[in-house]
Each structure stands twice: as C-alpha cells, then as structure tokens.
JSON list of C-alpha atoms in Angstrom, two decimals:
[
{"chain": "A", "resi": 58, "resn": "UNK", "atom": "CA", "xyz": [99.43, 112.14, 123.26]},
{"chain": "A", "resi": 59, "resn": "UNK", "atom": "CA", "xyz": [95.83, 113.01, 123.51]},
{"chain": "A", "resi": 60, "resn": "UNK", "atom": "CA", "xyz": [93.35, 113.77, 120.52]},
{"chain": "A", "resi": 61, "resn": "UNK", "atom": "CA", "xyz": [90.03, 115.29, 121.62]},
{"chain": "A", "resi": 62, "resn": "UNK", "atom": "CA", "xyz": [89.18, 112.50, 124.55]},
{"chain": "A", "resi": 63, "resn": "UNK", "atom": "CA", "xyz": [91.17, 109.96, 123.40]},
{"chain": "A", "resi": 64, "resn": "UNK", "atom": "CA", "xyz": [94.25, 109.32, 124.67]},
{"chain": "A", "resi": 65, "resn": "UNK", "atom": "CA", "xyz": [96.71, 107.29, 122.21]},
{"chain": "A", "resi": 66, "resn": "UNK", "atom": "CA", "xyz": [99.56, 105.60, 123.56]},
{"chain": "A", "resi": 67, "resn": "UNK", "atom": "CA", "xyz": [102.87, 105.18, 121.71]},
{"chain": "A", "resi": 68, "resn": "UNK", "atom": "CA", "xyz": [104.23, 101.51, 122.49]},
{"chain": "A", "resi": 69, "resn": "UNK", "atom": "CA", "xyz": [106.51, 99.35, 120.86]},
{"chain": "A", "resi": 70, "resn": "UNK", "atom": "CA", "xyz": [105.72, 96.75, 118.83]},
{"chain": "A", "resi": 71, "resn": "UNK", "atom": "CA", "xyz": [106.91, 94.50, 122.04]},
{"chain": "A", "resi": 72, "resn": "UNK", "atom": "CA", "xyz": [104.41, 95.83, 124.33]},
{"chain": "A", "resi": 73, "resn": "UNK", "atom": "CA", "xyz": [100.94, 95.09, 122.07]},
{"chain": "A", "resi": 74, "resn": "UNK", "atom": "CA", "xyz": [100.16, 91.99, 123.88]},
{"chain": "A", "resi": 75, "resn": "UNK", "atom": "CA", "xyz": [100.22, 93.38, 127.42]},
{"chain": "A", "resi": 76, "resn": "UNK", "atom": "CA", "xyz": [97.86, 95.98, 126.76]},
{"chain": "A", "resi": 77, "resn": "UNK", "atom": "CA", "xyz": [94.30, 95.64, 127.45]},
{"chain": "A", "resi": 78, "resn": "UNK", "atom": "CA", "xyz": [92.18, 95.55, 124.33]},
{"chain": "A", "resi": 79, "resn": "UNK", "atom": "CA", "xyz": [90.67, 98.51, 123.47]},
{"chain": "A", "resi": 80, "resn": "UNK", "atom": "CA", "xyz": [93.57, 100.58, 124.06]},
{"chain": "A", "resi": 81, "resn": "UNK", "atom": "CA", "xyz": [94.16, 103.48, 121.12]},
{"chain": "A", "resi": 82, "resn": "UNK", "atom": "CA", "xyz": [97.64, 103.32, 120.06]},
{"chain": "A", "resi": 83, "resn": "UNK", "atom": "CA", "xyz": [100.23, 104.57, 118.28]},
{"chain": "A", "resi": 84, "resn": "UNK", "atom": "CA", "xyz": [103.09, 102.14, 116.38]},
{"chain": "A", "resi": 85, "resn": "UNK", "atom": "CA", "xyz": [105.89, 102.15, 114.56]},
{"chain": "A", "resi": 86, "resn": "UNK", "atom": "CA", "xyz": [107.00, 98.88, 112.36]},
{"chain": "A", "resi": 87, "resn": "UNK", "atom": "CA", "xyz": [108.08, 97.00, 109.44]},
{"chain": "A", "resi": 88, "resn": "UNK", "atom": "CA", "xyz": [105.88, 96.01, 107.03]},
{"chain": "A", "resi": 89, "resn": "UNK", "atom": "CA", "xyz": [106.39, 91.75, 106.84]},
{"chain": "A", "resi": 90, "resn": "UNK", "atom": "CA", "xyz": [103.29, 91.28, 104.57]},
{"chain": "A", "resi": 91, "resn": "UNK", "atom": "CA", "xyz": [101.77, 94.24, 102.74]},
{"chain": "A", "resi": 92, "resn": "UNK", "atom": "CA", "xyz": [97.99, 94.97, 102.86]},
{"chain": "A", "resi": 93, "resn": "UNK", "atom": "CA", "xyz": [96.21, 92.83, 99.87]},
{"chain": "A", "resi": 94, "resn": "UNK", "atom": "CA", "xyz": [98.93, 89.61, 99.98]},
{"chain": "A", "resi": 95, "resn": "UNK", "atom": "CA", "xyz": [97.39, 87.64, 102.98]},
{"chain": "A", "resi": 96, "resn": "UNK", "atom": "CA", "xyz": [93.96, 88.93, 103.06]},
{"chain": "A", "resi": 97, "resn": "UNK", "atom": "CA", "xyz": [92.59, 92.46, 101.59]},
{"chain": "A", "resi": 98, "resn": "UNK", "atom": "CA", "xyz": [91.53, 93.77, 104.88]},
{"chain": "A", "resi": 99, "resn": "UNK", "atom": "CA", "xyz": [94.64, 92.86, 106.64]},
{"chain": "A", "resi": 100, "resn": "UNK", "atom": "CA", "xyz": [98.69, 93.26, 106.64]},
{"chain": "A", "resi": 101, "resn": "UNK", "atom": "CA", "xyz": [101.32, 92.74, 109.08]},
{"chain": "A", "resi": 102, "resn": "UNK", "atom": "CA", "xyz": [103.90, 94.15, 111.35]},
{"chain": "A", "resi": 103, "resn": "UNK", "atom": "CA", "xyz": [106.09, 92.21, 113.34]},
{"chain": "A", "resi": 104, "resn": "UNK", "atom": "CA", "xyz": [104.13, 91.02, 116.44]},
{"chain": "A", "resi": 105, "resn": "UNK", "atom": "CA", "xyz": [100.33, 91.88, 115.24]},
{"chain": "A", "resi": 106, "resn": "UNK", "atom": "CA", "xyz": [98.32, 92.26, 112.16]},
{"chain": "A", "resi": 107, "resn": "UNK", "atom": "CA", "xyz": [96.76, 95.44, 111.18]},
{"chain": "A", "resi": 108, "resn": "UNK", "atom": "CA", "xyz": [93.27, 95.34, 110.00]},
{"chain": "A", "resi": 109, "resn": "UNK", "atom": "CA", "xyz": [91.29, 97.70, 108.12]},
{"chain": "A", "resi": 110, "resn": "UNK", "atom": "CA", "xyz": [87.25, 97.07, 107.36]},
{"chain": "A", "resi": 111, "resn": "UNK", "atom": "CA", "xyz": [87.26, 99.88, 104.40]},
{"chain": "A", "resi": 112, "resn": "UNK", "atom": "CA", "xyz": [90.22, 98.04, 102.59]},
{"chain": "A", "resi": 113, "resn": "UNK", "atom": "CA", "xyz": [91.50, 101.49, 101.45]},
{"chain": "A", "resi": 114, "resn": "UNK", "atom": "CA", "xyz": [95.21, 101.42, 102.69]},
{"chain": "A", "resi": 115, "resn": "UNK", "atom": "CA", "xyz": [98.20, 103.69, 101.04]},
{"chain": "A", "resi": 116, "resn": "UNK", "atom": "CA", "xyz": [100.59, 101.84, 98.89]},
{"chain": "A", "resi": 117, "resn": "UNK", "atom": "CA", "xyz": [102.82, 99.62, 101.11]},
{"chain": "A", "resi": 118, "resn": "UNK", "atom": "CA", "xyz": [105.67, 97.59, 100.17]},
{"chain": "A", "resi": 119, "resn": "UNK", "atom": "CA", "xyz": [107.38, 94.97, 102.20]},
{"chain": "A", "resi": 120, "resn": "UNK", "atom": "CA", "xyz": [110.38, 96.70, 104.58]},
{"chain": "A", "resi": 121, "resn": "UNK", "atom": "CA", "xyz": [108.41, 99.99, 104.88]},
{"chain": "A", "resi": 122, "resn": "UNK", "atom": "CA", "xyz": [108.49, 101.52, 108.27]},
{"chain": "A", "resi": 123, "resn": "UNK", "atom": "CA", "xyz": [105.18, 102.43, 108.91]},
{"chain": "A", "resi": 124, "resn": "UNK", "atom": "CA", "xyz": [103.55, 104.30, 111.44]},
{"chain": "A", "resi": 125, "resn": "UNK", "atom": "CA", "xyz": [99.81, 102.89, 112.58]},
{"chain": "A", "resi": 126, "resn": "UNK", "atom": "CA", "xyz": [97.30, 104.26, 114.83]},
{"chain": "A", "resi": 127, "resn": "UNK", "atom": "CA", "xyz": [94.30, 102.47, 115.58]},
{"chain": "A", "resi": 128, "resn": "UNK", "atom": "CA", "xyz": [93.03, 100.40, 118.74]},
{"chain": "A", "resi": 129, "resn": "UNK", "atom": "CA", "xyz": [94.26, 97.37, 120.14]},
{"chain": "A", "resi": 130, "resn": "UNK", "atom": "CA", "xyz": [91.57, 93.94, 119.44]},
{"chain": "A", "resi": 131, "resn": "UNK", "atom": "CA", "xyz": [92.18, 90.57, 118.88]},
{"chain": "A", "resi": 132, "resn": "UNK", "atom": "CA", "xyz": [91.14, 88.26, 115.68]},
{"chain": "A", "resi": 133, "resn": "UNK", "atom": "CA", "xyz": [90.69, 84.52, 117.17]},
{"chain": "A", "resi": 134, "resn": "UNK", "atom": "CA", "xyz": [93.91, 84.27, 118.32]},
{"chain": "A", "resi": 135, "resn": "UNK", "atom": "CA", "xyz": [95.86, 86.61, 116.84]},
{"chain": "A", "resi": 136, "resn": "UNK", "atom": "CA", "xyz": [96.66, 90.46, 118.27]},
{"chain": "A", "resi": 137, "resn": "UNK", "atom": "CA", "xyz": [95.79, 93.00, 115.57]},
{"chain": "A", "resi": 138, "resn": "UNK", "atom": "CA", "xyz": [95.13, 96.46, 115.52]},
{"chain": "A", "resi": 139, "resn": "UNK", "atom": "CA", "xyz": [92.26, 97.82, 114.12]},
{"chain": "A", "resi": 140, "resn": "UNK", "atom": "CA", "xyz": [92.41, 101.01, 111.78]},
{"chain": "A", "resi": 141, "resn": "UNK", "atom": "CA", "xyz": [89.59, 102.98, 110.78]},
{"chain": "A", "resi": 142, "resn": "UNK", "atom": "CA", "xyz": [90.72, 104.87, 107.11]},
{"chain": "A", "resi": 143, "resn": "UNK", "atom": "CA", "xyz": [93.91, 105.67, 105.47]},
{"chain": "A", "resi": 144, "resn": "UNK", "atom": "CA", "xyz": [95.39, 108.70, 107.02]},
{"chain": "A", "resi": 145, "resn": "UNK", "atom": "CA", "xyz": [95.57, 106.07, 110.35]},
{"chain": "A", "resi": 146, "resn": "UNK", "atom": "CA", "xyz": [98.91, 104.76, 108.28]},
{"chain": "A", "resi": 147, "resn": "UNK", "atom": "CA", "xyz": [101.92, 106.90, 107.24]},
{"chain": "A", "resi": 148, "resn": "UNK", "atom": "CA", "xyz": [104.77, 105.51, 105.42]},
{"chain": "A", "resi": 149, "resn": "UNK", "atom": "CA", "xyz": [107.72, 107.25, 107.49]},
{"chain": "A", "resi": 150, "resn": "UNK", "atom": "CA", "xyz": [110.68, 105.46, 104.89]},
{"chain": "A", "resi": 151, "resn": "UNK", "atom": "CA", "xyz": [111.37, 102.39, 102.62]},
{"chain": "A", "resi": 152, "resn": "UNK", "atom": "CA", "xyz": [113.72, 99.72, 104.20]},
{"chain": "A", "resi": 153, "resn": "UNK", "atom": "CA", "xyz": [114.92, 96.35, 104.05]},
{"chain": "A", "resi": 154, "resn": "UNK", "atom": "CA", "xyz": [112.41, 93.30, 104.59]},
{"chain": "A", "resi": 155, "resn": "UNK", "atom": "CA", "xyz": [112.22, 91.71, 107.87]},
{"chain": "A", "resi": 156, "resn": "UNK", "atom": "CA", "xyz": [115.11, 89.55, 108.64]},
{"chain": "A", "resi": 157, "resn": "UNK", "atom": "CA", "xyz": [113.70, 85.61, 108.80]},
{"chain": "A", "resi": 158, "resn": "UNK", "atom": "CA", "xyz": [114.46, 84.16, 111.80]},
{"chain": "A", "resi": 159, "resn": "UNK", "atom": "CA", "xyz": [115.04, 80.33, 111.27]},
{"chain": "A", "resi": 160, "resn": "UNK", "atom": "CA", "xyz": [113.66, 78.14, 114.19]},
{"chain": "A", "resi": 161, "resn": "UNK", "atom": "CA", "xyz": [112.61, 75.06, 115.31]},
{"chain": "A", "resi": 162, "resn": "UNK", "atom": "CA", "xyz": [109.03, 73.89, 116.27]},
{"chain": "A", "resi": 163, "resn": "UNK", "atom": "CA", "xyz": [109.47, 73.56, 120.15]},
{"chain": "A", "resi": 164, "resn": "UNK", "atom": "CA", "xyz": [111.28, 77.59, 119.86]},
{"chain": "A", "resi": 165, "resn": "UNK", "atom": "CA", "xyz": [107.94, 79.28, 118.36]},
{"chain": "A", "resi": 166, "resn": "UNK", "atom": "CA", "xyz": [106.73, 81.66, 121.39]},
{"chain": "A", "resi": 167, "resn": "UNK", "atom": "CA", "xyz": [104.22, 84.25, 121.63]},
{"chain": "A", "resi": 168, "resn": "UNK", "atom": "CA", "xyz": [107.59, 86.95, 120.76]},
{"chain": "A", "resi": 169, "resn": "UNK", "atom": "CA", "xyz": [107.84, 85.45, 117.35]},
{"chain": "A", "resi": 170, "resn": "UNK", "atom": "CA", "xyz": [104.24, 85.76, 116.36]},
{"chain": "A", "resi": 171, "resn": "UNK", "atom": "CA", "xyz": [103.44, 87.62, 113.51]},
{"chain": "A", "resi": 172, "resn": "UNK", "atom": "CA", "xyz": [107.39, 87.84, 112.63]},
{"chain": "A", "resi": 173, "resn": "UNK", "atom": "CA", "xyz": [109.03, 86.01, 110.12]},
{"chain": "A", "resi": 174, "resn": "UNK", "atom": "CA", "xyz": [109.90, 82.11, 110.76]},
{"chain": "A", "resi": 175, "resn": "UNK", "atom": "CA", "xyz": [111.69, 79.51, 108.56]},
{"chain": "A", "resi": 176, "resn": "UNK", "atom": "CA", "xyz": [111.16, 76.02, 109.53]},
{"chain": "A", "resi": 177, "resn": "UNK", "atom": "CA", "xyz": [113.23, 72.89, 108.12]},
{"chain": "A", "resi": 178, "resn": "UNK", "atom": "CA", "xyz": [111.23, 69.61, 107.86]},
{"chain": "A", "resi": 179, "resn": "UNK", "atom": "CA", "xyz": [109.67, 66.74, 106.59]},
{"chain": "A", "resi": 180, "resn": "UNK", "atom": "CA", "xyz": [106.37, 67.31, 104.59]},
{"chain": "A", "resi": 181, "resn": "UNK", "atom": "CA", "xyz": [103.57, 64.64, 106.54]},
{"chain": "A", "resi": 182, "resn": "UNK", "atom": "CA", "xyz": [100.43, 65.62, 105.12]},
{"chain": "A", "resi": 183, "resn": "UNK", "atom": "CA", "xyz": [99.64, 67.75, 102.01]},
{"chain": "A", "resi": 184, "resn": "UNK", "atom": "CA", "xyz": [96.41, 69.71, 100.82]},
{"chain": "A", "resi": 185, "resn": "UNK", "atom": "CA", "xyz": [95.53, 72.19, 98.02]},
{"chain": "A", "resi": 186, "resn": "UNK", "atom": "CA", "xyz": [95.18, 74.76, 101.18]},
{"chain": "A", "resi": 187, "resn": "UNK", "atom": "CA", "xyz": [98.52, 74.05, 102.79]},
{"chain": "A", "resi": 188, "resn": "UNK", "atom": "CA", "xyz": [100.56, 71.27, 104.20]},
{"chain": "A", "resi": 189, "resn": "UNK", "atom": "CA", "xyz": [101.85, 70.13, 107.52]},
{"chain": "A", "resi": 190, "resn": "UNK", "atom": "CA", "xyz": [105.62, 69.89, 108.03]},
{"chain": "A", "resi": 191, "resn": "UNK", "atom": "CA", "xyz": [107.18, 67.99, 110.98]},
{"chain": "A", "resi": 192, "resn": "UNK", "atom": "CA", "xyz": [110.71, 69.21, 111.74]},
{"chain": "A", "resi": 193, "resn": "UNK", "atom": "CA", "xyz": [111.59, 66.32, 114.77]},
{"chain": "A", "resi": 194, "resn": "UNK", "atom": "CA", "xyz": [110.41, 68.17, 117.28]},
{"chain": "A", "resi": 195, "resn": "UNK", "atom": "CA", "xyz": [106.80, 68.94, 116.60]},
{"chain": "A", "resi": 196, "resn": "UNK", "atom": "CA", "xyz": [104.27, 69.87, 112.96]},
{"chain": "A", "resi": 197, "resn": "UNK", "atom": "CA", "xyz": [103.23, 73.01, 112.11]},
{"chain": "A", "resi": 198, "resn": "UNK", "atom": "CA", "xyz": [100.66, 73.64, 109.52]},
{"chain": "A", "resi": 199, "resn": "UNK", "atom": "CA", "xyz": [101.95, 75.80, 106.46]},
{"chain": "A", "resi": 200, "resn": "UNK", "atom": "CA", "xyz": [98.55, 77.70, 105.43]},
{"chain": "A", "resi": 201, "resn": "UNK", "atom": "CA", "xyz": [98.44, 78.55, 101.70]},
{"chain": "A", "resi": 202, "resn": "UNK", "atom": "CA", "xyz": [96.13, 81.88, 101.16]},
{"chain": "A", "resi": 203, "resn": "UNK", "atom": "CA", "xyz": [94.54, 82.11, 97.86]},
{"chain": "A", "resi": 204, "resn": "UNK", "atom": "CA", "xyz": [95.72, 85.89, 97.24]},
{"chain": "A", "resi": 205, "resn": "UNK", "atom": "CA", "xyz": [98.82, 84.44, 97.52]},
{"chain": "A", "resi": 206, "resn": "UNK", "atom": "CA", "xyz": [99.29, 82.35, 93.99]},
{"chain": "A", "resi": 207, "resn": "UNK", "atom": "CA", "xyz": [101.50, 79.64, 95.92]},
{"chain": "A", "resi": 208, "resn": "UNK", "atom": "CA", "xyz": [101.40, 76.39, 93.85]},
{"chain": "A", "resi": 209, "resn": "UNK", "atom": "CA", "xyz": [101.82, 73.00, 96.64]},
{"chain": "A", "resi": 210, "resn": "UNK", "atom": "CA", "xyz": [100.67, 70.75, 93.88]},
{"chain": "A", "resi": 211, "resn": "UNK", "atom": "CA", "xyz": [104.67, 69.21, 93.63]},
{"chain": "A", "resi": 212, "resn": "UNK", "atom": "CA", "xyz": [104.79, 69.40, 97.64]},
{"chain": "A", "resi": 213, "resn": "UNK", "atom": "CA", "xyz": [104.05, 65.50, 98.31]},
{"chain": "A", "resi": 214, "resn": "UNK", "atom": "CA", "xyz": [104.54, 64.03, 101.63]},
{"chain": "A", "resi": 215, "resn": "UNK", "atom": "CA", "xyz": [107.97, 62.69, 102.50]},
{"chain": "A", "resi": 216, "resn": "UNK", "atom": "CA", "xyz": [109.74, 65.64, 101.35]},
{"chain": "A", "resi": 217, "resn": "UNK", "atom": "CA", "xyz": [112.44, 67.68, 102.99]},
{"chain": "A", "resi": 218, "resn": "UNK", "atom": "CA", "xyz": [112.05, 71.49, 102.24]},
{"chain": "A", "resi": 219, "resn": "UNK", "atom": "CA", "xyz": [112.49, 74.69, 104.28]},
{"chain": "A", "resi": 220, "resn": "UNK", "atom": "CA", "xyz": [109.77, 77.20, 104.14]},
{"chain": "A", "resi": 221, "resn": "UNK", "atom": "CA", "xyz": [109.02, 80.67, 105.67]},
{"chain": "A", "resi": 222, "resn": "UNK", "atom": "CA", "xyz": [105.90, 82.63, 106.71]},
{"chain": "A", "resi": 223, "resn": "UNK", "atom": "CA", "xyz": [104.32, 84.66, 109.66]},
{"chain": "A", "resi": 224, "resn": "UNK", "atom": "CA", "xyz": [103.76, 83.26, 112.22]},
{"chain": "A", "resi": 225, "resn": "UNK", "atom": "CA", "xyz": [100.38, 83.15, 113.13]},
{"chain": "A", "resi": 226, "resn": "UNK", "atom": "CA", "xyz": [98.23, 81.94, 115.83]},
{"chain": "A", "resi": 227, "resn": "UNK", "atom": "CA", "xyz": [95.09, 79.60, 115.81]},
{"chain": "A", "resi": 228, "resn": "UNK", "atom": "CA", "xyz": [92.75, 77.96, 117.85]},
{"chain": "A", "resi": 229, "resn": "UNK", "atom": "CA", "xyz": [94.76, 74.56, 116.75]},
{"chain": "A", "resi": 230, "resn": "UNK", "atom": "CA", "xyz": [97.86, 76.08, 117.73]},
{"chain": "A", "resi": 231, "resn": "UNK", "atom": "CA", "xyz": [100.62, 77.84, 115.45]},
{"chain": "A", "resi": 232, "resn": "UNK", "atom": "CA", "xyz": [100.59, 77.75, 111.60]},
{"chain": "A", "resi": 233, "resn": "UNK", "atom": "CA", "xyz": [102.93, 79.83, 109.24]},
{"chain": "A", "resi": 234, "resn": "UNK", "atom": "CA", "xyz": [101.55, 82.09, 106.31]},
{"chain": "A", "resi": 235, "resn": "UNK", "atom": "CA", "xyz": [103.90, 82.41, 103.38]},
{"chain": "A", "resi": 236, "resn": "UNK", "atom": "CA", "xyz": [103.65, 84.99, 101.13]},
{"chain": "A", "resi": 237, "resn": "UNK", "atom": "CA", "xyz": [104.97, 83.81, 98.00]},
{"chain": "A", "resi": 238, "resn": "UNK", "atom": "CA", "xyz": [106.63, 80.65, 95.89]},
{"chain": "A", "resi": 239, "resn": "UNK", "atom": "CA", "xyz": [109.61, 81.88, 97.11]},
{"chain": "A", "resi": 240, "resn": "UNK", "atom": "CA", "xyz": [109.40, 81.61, 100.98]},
{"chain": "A", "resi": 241, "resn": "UNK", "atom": "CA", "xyz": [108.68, 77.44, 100.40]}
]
C-alpha cells in the first residue's frame, strides 16, 4: 500500500528478518510482552520488538493482536521495528497469550527469537540482575529487568527450575527475558 511516497509493505511476522532495514512496514501480531514490562520504550511481538522513542503507546495487554506500522531497524542484535507515535499501533482484538514453546538450549534458532521459550535446568551462576541456567546441552543467561519486580534472591546455584521469557538476542549470544515471578 502506498502513503504519499512511502510505500509500506504488509509482511508476516516470519518475513522481518529478510528484509533490508529501513523497509516501512505493516504487521500484524500478538502482543508477548506489553509496552512498559521490559523496557518503557519497547514491547514485543513474536519475532521482533517494537520500539517507540515518545513512550506514548495505547493500552496493550498481553494476547492482543495488534497491528504495527513503522520501519524495519535493528537494536544490537535484536530485529525491532521502530514506531514513530500512537496511531502507528491499533489493537484489532483481545486474545489468548502466546503459547510457550518449551525447548532445549542447542534448539534456540533465529525463528524462536523474540517468542516465548521455557527452558529446564540447573541454576550455575546467580546475580541480583539474572542468573545463568545450564540445561545439559548448553547455558543461557536469564536477564532480570528492573520494571519487571522479579525477586532471584532464593534462586541459588545448584537448583533445578524451569523458567520462561523472550527470547532475545545479544552480542554474548541468546538470553531469555521473563516478564514476571511467574514465568521462573
């Protein structure tokens, strides 16, 4: 569809990463983490985070289906599209939250990234900003966001748990973001 001389693409969620950046865009998705929970410029969609400078985004729940429009850029690692003011995101219905695909370490792929992932492990190394689990076939770094009011002060190394986040990619390799008590 073009708008004045921009052309905006409608694409699946799939097809973000083959895209060069730039690219103005039109998605549809469900809402994994709302705007405000992992950062309160920033929310997520399966596959890429959506990022807004002004901070001013309609209310959002977790399992909306939203639809964004914004361009196509990259944060570090991590796909995201960029949104300039409000009226870029519609709410088109309320839904069910994400389903949480559990995995294992060596399964995490650039498909699951910013979807939801539940790993089983062994807690190796423990911080006040996150810990590292180790499920037998490789760590992963659970990062704890302050917005997110996640206590780790019982998570002590040695222990088995199961815990869920987005997937997310850094320069160290993956990590997973939960977004509350309950997804540890």
């Amino acid at each position: 569809r073009s708008e004045g001389s921009h052309t905006v693409q409608e694409v699946a969620l799939s097809e973000i990463r083959d895209l060069e950046l730039g690219t103005r865009v039109r998605v549809q998705g469900t809402v994994v983490a709302p705007p405000g929970l992992l950062g309160s410029q920033i929310m997520y969609l399966p596959g890429v985070q959506v990022y807004m400078y002004k901070k001013d985004f309609p209310k959002i729940a977790i399992g909306d289906v939203i639809l964004v429009k914004g361009v196509i850029a990259k944060s570090g690692e991590e796909m995201r599209i960029k949104v300039k003011e409000r009226a870029d995101i519609t709410v088109d219905r309320h839904g069910a939250p994400p389903k949480i695909r559990e995995s294992m370490m060596v399964e995490l792929d650039e498909e699951l990234e910013s979807g939801m992932v539940k790993i089983a492990g062994t807690i190796i190394d423990a911080t006040k900003s996150g810990f590292t689990l180790d499920d037998g076939t490789g760590e992963i770094t659970m990062a704890i966001k302050p917005t997110t009011d996640i206590d780790v002060r019982d998570l002590m190394p040695g222990a088995k748990i199961s815990a869920a986040g987005i997937l997310s990619k850094a320069k160290s390799g993956y990590r997973l973001l939960p977004r509350f008590q309950e997804d540890i």
